[in-house]
Coordinates of C-alpha atoms in Angstrom, one line a residue:
M1 CA -116.7 42.6 134.4
L2 CA -116.5 39.3 136.2
T3 CA -113.8 39.3 138.9
A4 CA -112.4 36.2 140.7
K5 CA -114.5 37.2 143.8
K6 CA -117.7 37.4 141.8
L7 CA -117.0 34.1 140.2
L8 CA -116.4 32.5 143.6
N9 CA -119.7 34.0 144.9
L10 CA -121.5 32.7 141.8
F11 CA -120.1 29.2 142.3
S12 CA -121.2 29.3 146.0
N13 CA -124.8 29.0 144.6
P14 CA -125.9 25.3 145.1
A15 CA -127.8 25.4 141.7
I16 CA -124.6 26.5 139.9
Q17 CA -122.6 23.9 141.7
S18 CA -125.1 21.2 140.7
L19 CA -125.1 22.4 137.0
V20 CA -121.3 22.3 136.8
L21 CA -121.1 19.0 138.5
R22 CA -123.8 17.3 136.4
S23 CA -122.3 18.7 133.2
L24 CA -118.8 17.6 134.0
A25 CA -120.1 14.2 135.2
M26 CA -122.0 13.7 131.9
I27 CA -118.9 14.5 129.9
S28 CA -116.7 12.2 132.0
S29 CA -119.3 9.4 131.8
V30 CA -119.4 9.6 128.0
A31 CA -115.6 9.7 127.8
L32 CA -115.3 6.6 130.1
T33 CA -117.8 4.7 127.9
V34 CA -116.0 5.6 124.7
I35 CA -112.6 4.5 126.2
L36 CA -114.1 1.2 127.5
T37 CA -115.6 0.3 124.2
R38 CA -112.4 1.2 122.4
T39 CA -110.2 -0.7 124.8
L40 CA -112.2 -3.9 125.5
S41 CA -113.1 -6.4 122.9
T42 CA -116.8 -6.8 122.1
E43 CA -116.9 -10.0 124.1
D44 CA -115.1 -8.5 127.1
Y45 CA -117.3 -5.4 127.1
A46 CA -120.4 -7.6 127.0
S47 CA -119.0 -9.6 130.0
Y48 CA -118.1 -6.5 131.8
S49 CA -121.6 -4.9 131.3
Y50 CA -123.4 -8.1 132.3
A51 CA -121.4 -8.5 135.5
L52 CA -121.8 -4.9 136.4
S53 CA -125.6 -4.8 135.7
F54 CA -126.1 -8.0 137.7
A55 CA -124.1 -6.6 140.7
T56 CA -125.9 -3.3 140.5
I57 CA -129.3 -5.0 140.6
A58 CA -128.2 -7.2 143.5
L59 CA -127.0 -4.1 145.5
L60 CA -130.0 -2.0 144.5
P61 CA -131.4 -2.0 148.1
I62 CA -128.2 -0.4 149.3
L63 CA -127.5 1.9 146.3
G64 CA -131.1 3.1 146.3
G65 CA -131.9 3.7 150.0
I66 CA -128.7 4.4 152.0
P67 CA -127.6 7.8 150.3
V68 CA -131.0 9.4 150.7
L69 CA -131.2 8.3 154.3
V70 CA -127.7 9.4 155.2
L71 CA -128.3 12.8 153.6
R72 CA -131.6 13.3 155.4
E73 CA -130.3 12.2 158.8
T74 CA -127.1 14.3 158.4
A75 CA -129.1 17.5 157.6
R76 CA -131.5 16.7 160.4
G77 CA -128.7 16.1 162.9
L78 CA -127.0 19.4 162.0
S79 CA -130.2 21.4 162.4
G80 CA -130.6 19.9 165.9
E81 CA -126.9 19.9 166.6
S82 CA -127.0 16.1 167.2
L83 CA -123.5 15.2 166.1
D84 CA -123.6 11.9 168.0
E85 CA -126.6 10.8 165.8
I86 CA -124.8 11.9 162.6
I87 CA -121.8 9.7 163.5
G88 CA -124.2 6.9 164.4
V89 CA -126.0 6.9 161.0
W90 CA -122.6 7.1 159.2
L91 CA -121.3 4.0 161.1
W92 CA -124.6 2.2 160.6
A93 CA -124.6 2.9 156.9
I94 CA -121.0 1.6 156.5
A95 CA -121.8 -1.6 158.5
I96 CA -124.9 -2.2 156.3
I97 CA -123.1 -1.8 153.0
L98 CA -120.1 -4.0 154.0
T99 CA -122.3 -6.7 155.4
F100 CA -124.5 -6.7 152.4
G101 CA -121.5 -6.9 150.0
L102 CA -119.9 -9.8 151.9
V103 CA -123.2 -11.7 152.0
L104 CA -123.6 -11.4 148.3
I105 CA -120.0 -12.5 147.6
S106 CA -120.5 -15.5 149.9
I107 CA -123.7 -16.5 148.1
T108 CA -122.1 -16.3 144.7
E109 CA -119.1 -18.4 145.9
L110 CA -121.4 -21.0 147.3
S111 CA -123.6 -21.0 144.2
S112 CA -120.5 -21.5 141.9
N113 CA -119.1 -24.3 144.1
Y114 CA -122.2 -26.3 144.7
V115 CA -124.6 -25.6 141.9
G116 CA -123.1 -26.3 138.5
T117 CA -126.0 -25.2 136.3
L118 CA -126.2 -21.9 138.1
E119 CA -122.4 -21.3 137.8
S120 CA -122.7 -21.4 134.0
R121 CA -125.4 -18.7 134.1
L122 CA -123.7 -16.4 136.5
P123 CA -121.7 -13.6 134.8
K124 CA -117.9 -14.0 134.9
S125 CA -116.1 -11.7 137.3
L126 CA -119.3 -11.3 139.3
N127 CA -117.5 -11.1 142.7
L128 CA -115.2 -8.4 141.3
A129 CA -118.3 -6.5 140.1
I130 CA -119.9 -6.9 143.6
L131 CA -116.7 -5.6 145.2
Y132 CA -116.8 -2.6 142.9
S133 CA -120.5 -1.9 143.5
T134 CA -119.9 -2.2 147.3
S135 CA -117.1 0.4 147.0
M136 CA -119.4 2.6 145.0
S137 CA -122.1 2.2 147.6
L138 CA -119.6 3.5 150.2
L139 CA -118.7 6.3 147.8
W140 CA -122.3 7.4 147.3
A141 CA -123.0 7.2 151.1
T142 CA -120.0 9.4 151.9
G143 CA -121.0 11.8 149.1
A144 CA -124.5 12.0 150.7
A145 CA -122.9 12.8 154.1
I146 CA -121.0 15.6 152.5
R147 CA -124.1 17.0 150.7
G148 CA -125.9 16.8 154.1
F149 CA -123.6 19.8 155.0
N150 CA -124.9 21.6 151.9
K151 CA -121.6 21.0 150.0
I152 CA -123.2 20.0 146.7
F153 CA -120.1 20.1 144.5
L154 CA -117.8 18.4 147.1
G155 CA -120.5 15.8 147.7
G156 CA -120.4 14.6 144.1
L157 CA -116.7 15.3 143.4
S158 CA -115.3 11.9 144.3
A159 CA -118.0 9.6 142.8
E160 CA -118.8 11.6 139.7
L161 CA -115.5 13.2 138.7
V162 CA -112.5 11.9 140.6
R163 CA -113.3 8.2 140.1
P164 CA -114.2 8.2 136.3
V165 CA -111.3 10.5 135.5
L166 CA -108.8 8.4 137.4
F167 CA -110.2 5.2 135.8
S168 CA -110.0 6.7 132.3
I169 CA -106.4 7.9 132.8
A170 CA -105.3 4.5 134.2
L171 CA -107.0 2.6 131.4
L172 CA -105.4 4.8 128.7
L173 CA -101.9 4.5 130.2
I174 CA -102.1 0.7 130.6
S175 CA -103.4 0.3 127.1
L176 CA -100.8 2.8 125.6
F177 CA -97.8 1.2 127.3
E178 CA -99.2 -2.3 127.0
I179 CA -98.6 -2.9 130.7
H180 CA -101.2 -5.6 131.0
R181 CA -103.9 -7.2 128.8
I182 CA -107.2 -5.4 129.5
D183 CA -110.1 -7.7 129.8
A184 CA -113.4 -7.5 131.8
A185 CA -111.9 -8.7 135.1
F186 CA -108.9 -6.4 134.8
A187 CA -111.2 -3.4 134.0
L188 CA -113.2 -4.2 137.2
K189 CA -110.0 -4.3 139.2
I190 CA -109.0 -0.9 138.0
H191 CA -112.6 0.3 138.9
I192 CA -112.1 -1.0 142.5
A193 CA -108.7 0.6 142.9
T194 CA -109.9 4.0 141.6
S195 CA -113.0 3.8 143.7
L196 CA -110.9 3.3 146.8
V197 CA -108.8 6.3 145.9
A198 CA -111.9 8.4 145.4
L199 CA -113.3 7.0 148.8
A200 CA -110.1 8.2 150.4
A201 CA -110.6 11.7 148.9
S202 CA -114.2 11.7 150.3
A203 CA -112.8 10.7 153.8
V204 CA -110.4 13.7 153.6
I205 CA -113.3 16.1 152.8
I206 CA -115.3 14.7 155.7
A207 CA -112.3 15.0 158.1
K208 CA -112.3 18.8 157.3
F209 CA -115.7 19.1 159.0
R210 CA -113.9 18.1 162.3
I211 CA -116.8 16.3 163.8
I212 CA -115.2 12.8 163.9
N213 CA -113.2 12.2 167.0
L214 CA -112.8 9.4 169.6
K215 CA -115.3 11.0 171.9
N216 CA -118.0 11.2 169.2
L217 CA -117.3 7.7 168.1
I218 CA -117.7 6.3 171.6
H219 CA -120.9 8.3 172.3
A220 CA -122.5 7.7 168.9
K221 CA -126.3 7.3 169.1
Y222 CA -128.0 4.7 166.9
R223 CA -131.7 5.0 166.0
L224 CA -131.6 1.5 164.5
K225 CA -135.4 0.8 164.5
Y226 CA -136.1 4.1 162.7
W227 CA -133.3 3.8 160.2
N228 CA -134.0 0.2 159.3
S229 CA -137.8 0.9 158.9
S230 CA -136.9 3.9 156.7
L231 CA -134.4 2.0 154.6
L232 CA -136.9 -0.7 153.4
P233 CA -139.4 1.7 151.6
L234 CA -136.6 3.9 150.3
S235 CA -134.9 0.8 148.8
F236 CA -138.1 -0.7 147.4
S237 CA -139.0 2.7 145.8
A238 CA -135.6 2.7 144.1
G239 CA -136.3 -0.8 142.8
I240 CA -139.7 0.2 141.5
S241 CA -138.1 3.2 139.8
V242 CA -135.8 0.9 137.9
I243 CA -138.7 -1.4 137.0
M244 CA -140.8 1.6 135.8
A245 CA -137.9 2.9 133.7
N246 CA -137.5 -0.4 131.9
T247 CA -141.0 -1.8 131.8
D248 CA -141.8 -0.3 128.3
L249 CA -138.6 -1.7 126.7
V250 CA -138.9 -5.2 128.3
M251 CA -142.6 -5.5 127.3
M252 CA -142.0 -4.3 123.8
G253 CA -139.5 -7.2 123.3
F254 CA -141.8 -9.6 125.2
L255 CA -144.8 -8.7 123.1
G256 CA -142.9 -9.3 119.8
K257 CA -141.9 -5.7 118.9
N258 CA -138.2 -6.5 118.8
A259 CA -137.6 -4.4 115.7
E260 CA -138.9 -1.3 117.4
V261 CA -137.0 -1.7 120.7
G262 CA -133.8 0.0 119.5
I263 CA -135.7 2.9 118.0
Y264 CA -137.8 3.3 121.1
N265 CA -134.7 3.1 123.3
V266 CA -133.2 6.1 121.4
A267 CA -136.5 8.0 122.0
T268 CA -136.4 7.4 125.8
R269 CA -132.7 8.3 126.1
T270 CA -133.1 11.5 124.1
A271 CA -136.2 12.6 126.1
T272 CA -134.2 12.5 129.3
W273 CA -132.5 15.8 128.3
A274 CA -135.9 17.4 129.1
A275 CA -135.4 16.3 132.7
F276 CA -131.8 17.7 133.0
G277 CA -133.0 20.8 134.9
L278 CA -135.0 18.6 137.3
L279 CA -131.9 16.5 138.0
I280 CA -129.9 19.7 138.8
V281 CA -132.5 21.2 141.2
N282 CA -133.0 17.8 143.0
Q283 CA -129.3 17.6 143.7
A284 CA -129.0 21.3 144.6
T285 CA -132.0 21.5 146.9
Q286 CA -132.0 18.2 148.8
P287 CA -129.8 19.2 151.7
R288 CA -131.7 22.5 152.2
I289 CA -135.1 20.7 151.9
A290 CA -134.1 18.3 154.7
T291 CA -132.8 21.1 156.9
L292 CA -135.8 23.5 156.4
F293 CA -138.3 20.7 157.0
H294 CA -136.8 19.6 160.3
E295 CA -136.5 23.2 161.4
N296 CA -140.2 23.7 160.7
K297 CA -139.5 26.7 158.4
N298 CA -142.4 26.1 156.1
K299 CA -142.4 29.5 154.3
E300 CA -138.8 29.2 153.4
L301 CA -139.3 25.6 152.3
Q302 CA -142.3 26.6 150.1
S303 CA -140.2 29.4 148.5
L304 CA -137.2 27.1 147.9
V305 CA -139.3 24.3 146.3
G306 CA -141.4 26.8 144.3
K307 CA -138.2 28.4 142.8
A308 CA -136.7 24.9 142.1
S309 CA -139.9 23.8 140.3
K310 CA -140.0 26.9 138.1
Y311 CA -136.4 26.4 137.1
A312 CA -136.9 22.7 136.3
F313 CA -140.1 23.4 134.3
A314 CA -138.6 26.4 132.4
S315 CA -135.6 24.3 131.3
A316 CA -137.9 21.3 130.4
L317 CA -140.1 23.7 128.4
L318 CA -137.1 24.9 126.4
A319 CA -135.9 21.4 125.7
A320 CA -139.4 20.3 124.7
L321 CA -139.6 23.2 122.3
F322 CA -136.3 22.3 120.7
I323 CA -137.3 18.7 120.4
F324 CA -140.7 19.7 118.8
L325 CA -139.0 21.9 116.2
W326 CA -135.8 20.1 115.4
G327 CA -136.2 16.6 117.0
A328 CA -136.6 14.7 113.7
Q329 CA -133.5 16.3 112.2
L330 CA -131.6 15.7 115.5
L331 CA -132.4 12.0 115.4
K332 CA -131.3 11.7 111.8
I333 CA -128.0 13.6 112.4
L334 CA -127.1 11.7 115.6
F335 CA -128.4 8.2 115.0
G336 CA -129.1 7.9 111.3
E337 CA -132.2 8.1 109.0
T338 CA -133.7 4.8 110.4
Y339 CA -134.1 6.4 113.9
Q340 CA -136.3 9.2 112.6
A341 CA -139.1 6.8 113.4
A342 CA -138.4 7.5 117.1
Y343 CA -139.7 11.1 116.7
A344 CA -143.4 10.3 117.6
P345 CA -142.6 8.4 120.8
L346 CA -139.9 11.0 121.6
L347 CA -142.5 13.8 121.6
I348 CA -144.9 11.8 123.9
I349 CA -142.1 10.9 126.4
T350 CA -140.8 14.5 126.3
F351 CA -144.4 15.7 127.2
G352 CA -144.2 13.2 130.2
Q353 CA -140.9 14.7 131.3
L354 CA -142.4 18.2 131.0
G355 CA -145.1 17.1 133.5
N356 CA -142.4 15.5 135.7
S357 CA -140.6 18.8 135.8
F358 CA -143.8 20.8 136.4
F359 CA -144.2 19.1 139.8
G360 CA -140.6 19.8 140.7
P361 CA -138.6 18.0 143.5
V362 CA -141.7 16.4 144.9
R363 CA -140.2 13.0 145.5
S364 CA -137.2 14.5 147.2
L365 CA -139.5 16.5 149.5
L366 CA -141.4 13.4 150.6
D367 CA -138.3 11.2 151.0
L368 CA -136.4 13.8 153.0
S369 CA -139.4 14.6 155.2
G370 CA -139.8 11.0 156.3
H371 CA -142.8 10.1 154.1
E372 CA -141.0 7.4 152.0
K373 CA -143.7 4.9 152.7
I374 CA -146.3 7.1 150.9
V375 CA -143.9 7.3 148.0
L376 CA -143.6 3.5 147.9
R377 CA -147.3 3.0 147.8
I378 CA -147.9 5.5 145.0
M379 CA -145.0 4.1 143.0
F380 CA -146.2 0.5 143.4
M381 CA -149.7 1.5 142.1
M382 CA -148.3 3.4 139.2
A383 CA -145.9 0.6 138.3
M384 CA -148.9 -1.8 138.1
L385 CA -150.8 0.7 136.0
N386 CA -147.8 1.1 133.7
I387 CA -147.6 -2.7 133.1
I388 CA -151.3 -3.0 132.4
M389 CA -151.3 0.0 130.0
N390 CA -148.2 -1.3 128.2
A391 CA -149.8 -4.7 127.7
I392 CA -152.9 -3.0 126.2
L393 CA -151.3 -0.4 124.0
I394 CA -148.1 -2.0 122.7
P395 CA -149.7 -4.7 120.5
S396 CA -151.7 -2.1 118.6
F397 CA -149.5 1.0 118.7
G398 CA -146.0 -0.2 119.3
G399 CA -143.6 2.5 120.5
V400 CA -146.2 5.2 120.5
G401 CA -148.3 3.0 122.8
A402 CA -145.4 2.3 125.1
A403 CA -144.6 6.0 125.3
T404 CA -148.2 6.8 126.1
A405 CA -148.3 4.3 128.9
T406 CA -145.1 5.6 130.4
T407 CA -146.2 9.2 130.2
I408 CA -149.5 8.6 131.9
S409 CA -148.0 6.6 134.7
L410 CA -145.2 9.2 135.2
F411 CA -147.8 12.0 135.4
G412 CA -149.9 9.9 137.7
W413 CA -147.2 9.2 140.3
N414 CA -146.2 12.9 140.2
F415 CA -149.8 14.0 140.7
F416 CA -150.4 11.8 143.7
C417 CA -147.0 12.6 145.2
W418 CA -147.9 16.3 144.8
R419 CA -151.3 15.8 146.6
S420 CA -149.5 13.9 149.4
A421 CA -146.8 16.6 149.8
K422 CA -149.5 19.3 150.0
V423 CA -151.4 17.4 152.7
N424 CA -148.4 16.1 154.7
C425 CA -145.8 18.7 154.3
F426 CA -148.0 21.7 153.5
V427 CA -145.9 22.5 150.5
D428 CA -147.2 23.0 146.9
T429 CA -144.4 21.8 144.6
R430 CA -146.0 22.9 141.3
A431 CA -144.1 25.3 139.1
I432 CA -147.3 27.3 138.5
N433 CA -150.2 27.6 141.0
L434 CA -153.1 26.9 138.7
E435 CA -155.7 28.1 141.3
L436 CA -154.3 31.6 140.9
L437 CA -154.9 31.5 137.1
R438 CA -158.7 30.9 137.8
K439 CA -159.1 34.0 139.9
P440 CA -160.7 37.0 138.1
I441 CA -158.4 39.9 137.5

């Protein structure tokens, strides 16, 4: 029988915390999207989505690089008891995020005031979207700092649960009591307000660690050259990840396969369920990976990564089996009979996600061990290969060709990252050691 003490012990496991957090975050995200589409008009929702996408892309260098760097340096500082460096990287991250946000707002203001043709093309409420994305960048950075203390659930609590839940409640109450007309701009203002509340919650959690005081603030150490040089490849890698994730869809439209884009999009989104286990282990193991690497505990690091890869691969295998057996019926039930055509590309992309999970948290290992420049080079090569293969395969094979190109490039970058991790970190991230299978019994 499960007692309260056993439940608490079970929840102390980082993997369980990550599973609960990701599941609740997914539910709250879906609920938020439903509420937004029901509350905003079609035109307002389009304006809201456009402004938010524009701001997210503009802030990608910050959103992509800062959290990983903050988590890595926090875990490294704790392993070496360098509290002054931890405070330094936190203050540096805050300064970078605020400066970048203010520069972007200044640029958009100047553009709208002095360049008339550009003003008509910029999304409405762009400055509000940039303010929201800046507050979210701060939220992700503070969350990364908390996860650096190996507090997985608390690290994602504010950004992934508190913020969307507060936003949904506020939107429902305002709509129900007709307090104010809800348009794109007003929705973004609510986003900013709830993000600031969530940021305050993160600040309270960090204050509980009791490492921030006047003495530490005064004596904070700044490794500016190292942090700045690390931020660039981490940010570019994040940008290339976004490009790789959207290359197939963009090129299908560009190469005249517009009718298949919607069907293919359903396939890509459904296939991401096969990577759910990998998302969980990445979030659960990142702080521990950073700590073990910087403490030179290679055996423990190998054990941790090996177990994480096995879990990710096993969950992906179950998802792949389900999609293989019942994928066509699932597409018909969820999206309609027209979308059954997504089954073939769905199977191919799912196979790619299976390979992705087989190599486990390999990118996290390289990023958190200071090998982000290697990741950047590999991702750039695979992005180029992805574009070339899409250009060759899409005209003849449509969605199946796009899925094949994506799967090959995904496998390629995982394979080369695995080789690099084995050489530079002395860790084999594969779920199964294939060399052992070749040995005679």
